[in-house]
Coordinates of C-alpha atoms in Angstrom, one line a residue:
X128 CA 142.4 106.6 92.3
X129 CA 143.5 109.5 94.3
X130 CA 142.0 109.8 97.8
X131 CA 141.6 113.5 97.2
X132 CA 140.1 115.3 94.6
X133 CA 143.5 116.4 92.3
X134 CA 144.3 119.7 91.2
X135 CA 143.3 119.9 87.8
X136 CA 147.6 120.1 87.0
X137 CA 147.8 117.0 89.3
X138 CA 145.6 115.1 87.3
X139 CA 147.4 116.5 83.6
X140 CA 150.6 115.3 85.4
X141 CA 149.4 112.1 86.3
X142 CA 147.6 111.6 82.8
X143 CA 151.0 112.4 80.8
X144 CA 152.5 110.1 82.9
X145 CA 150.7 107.4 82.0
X146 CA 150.7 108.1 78.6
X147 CA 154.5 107.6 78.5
X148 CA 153.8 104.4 79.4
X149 CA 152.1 103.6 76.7
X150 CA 153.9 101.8 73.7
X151 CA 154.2 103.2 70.5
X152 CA 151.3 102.8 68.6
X153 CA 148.8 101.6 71.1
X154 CA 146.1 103.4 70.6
X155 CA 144.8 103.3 74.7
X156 CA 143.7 107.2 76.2
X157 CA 143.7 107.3 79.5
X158 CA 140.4 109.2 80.8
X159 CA 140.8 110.6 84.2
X160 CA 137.9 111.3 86.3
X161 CA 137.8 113.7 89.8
X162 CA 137.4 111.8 93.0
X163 CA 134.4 113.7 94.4
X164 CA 134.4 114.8 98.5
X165 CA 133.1 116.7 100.8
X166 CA 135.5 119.6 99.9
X167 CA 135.6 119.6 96.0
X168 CA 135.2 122.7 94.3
X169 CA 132.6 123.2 91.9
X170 CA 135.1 125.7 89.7
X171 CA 137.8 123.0 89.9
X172 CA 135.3 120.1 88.8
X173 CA 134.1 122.9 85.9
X174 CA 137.6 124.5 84.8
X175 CA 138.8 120.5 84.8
X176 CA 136.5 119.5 82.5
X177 CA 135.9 122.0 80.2
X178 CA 139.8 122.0 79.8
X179 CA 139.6 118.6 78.8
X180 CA 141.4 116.9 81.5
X181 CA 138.4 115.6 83.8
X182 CA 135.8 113.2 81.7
X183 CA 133.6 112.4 84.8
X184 CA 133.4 112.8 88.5
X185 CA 133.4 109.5 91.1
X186 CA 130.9 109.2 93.4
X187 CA 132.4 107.1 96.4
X188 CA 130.1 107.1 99.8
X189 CA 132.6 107.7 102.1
X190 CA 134.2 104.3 104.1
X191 CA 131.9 102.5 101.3
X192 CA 134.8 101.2 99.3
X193 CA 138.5 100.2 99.8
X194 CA 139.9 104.0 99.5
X195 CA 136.7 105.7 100.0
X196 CA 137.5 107.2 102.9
X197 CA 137.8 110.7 102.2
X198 CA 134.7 110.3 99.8
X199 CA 131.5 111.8 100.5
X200 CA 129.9 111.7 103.7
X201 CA 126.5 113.5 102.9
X202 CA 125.6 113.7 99.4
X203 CA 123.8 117.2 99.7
X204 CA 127.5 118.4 100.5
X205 CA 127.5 118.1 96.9
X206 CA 124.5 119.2 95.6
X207 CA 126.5 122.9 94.4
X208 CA 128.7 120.7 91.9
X209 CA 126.0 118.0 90.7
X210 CA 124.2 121.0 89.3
X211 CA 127.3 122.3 87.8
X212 CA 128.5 118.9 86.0
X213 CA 124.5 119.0 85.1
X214 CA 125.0 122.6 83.6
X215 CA 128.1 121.5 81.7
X216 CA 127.3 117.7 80.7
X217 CA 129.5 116.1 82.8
X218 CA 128.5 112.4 83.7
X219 CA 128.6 111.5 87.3
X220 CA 129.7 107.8 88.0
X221 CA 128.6 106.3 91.0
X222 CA 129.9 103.8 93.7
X223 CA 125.9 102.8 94.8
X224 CA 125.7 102.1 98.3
X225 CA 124.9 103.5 101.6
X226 CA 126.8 102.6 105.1
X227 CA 124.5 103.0 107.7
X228 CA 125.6 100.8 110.5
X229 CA 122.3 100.0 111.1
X230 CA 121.5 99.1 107.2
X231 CA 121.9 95.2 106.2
X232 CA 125.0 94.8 104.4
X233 CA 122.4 93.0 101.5
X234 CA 120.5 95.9 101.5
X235 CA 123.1 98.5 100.9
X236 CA 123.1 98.9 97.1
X237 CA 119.2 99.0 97.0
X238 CA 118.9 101.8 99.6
X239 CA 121.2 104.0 98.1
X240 CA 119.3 104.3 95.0
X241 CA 115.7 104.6 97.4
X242 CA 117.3 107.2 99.7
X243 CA 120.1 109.0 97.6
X244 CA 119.5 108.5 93.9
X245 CA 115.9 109.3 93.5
X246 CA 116.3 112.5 95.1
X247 CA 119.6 113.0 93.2
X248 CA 117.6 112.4 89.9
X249 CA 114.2 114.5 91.1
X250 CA 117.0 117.4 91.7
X251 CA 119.1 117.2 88.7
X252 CA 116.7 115.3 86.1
X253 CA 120.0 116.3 83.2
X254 CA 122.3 115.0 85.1
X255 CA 124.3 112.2 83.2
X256 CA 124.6 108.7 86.2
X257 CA 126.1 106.0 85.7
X258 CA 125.7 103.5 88.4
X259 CA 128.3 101.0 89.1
X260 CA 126.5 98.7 92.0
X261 CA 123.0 98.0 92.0
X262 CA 120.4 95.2 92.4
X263 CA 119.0 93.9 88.7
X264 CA 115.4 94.7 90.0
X265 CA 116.4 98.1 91.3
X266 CA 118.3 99.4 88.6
X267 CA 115.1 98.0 86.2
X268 CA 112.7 100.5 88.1
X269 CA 115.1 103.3 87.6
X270 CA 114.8 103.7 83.9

């Protein structure tokens, strides 16, 4: 994971790396993804995918996660790329939970898809999500 949203040569670099690593033969592709924050560029999340070298954007809530903290902090920051990786079919995977001090740590995952991902999915109704976290009875009622 990078804590910043790569350069979409960062992130080629970084892939061909990794696939030097890989032995002969082995058929393993590494799929790199853009750590989404509060400063990503839409044309950087569009040019990397269409290039081929982004497959999907992360979603961390910022300070939700060990390394999230530059993710991001108010998801209407991002509205201007969801509807870009919505445009171009570019699924979004999501770390589900919100950090509200004043939120129950069991009730984290379960307000993150009341407060964030409904509107998220009223917005951008295309947009392809893939949620990581959720509560079984939640996640249900989404479909």
């Amino acid at each position: 994971m990078f804590p910043r949203s790569p350069p979409i040569e960062a992130a080629r670099r970084y892939r061909d790396r990794i696939k030097a690593a890989i032995p002969s033969g082995d058929k393993f592709e590494p799929l790199m993804t853009c750590y989404l924050t509060d400063s990503t560029l839409p044309s950087e999340v569009e040019q990397g995918f269409l290039q081929g070298v982004f497959t999907a954007c992360k979603l961390y809530p910022a300070n939700a996660t060990t390394n999230s903290s530059h993710g991001v902090s108010d998801i209407n920051k991002i509205y201007p790329i969801l509807s870009v990786m919505e445009k171009i079919g570019m699924p979004l995977l999501i770390h589900g939970e919100v950090t509200a001090s004043d939120i129950d740590i069991f009730d984290r995952e379960a307000r993150f898809i009341d407060n964030v991902m409904a509107p998220v999915r009223k917005q951008f109704p295309a947009l392809k999500l893939f949620l990581n976290i959720s509560p079984p009875k939640k996640r249900h009622s989404m479909s």
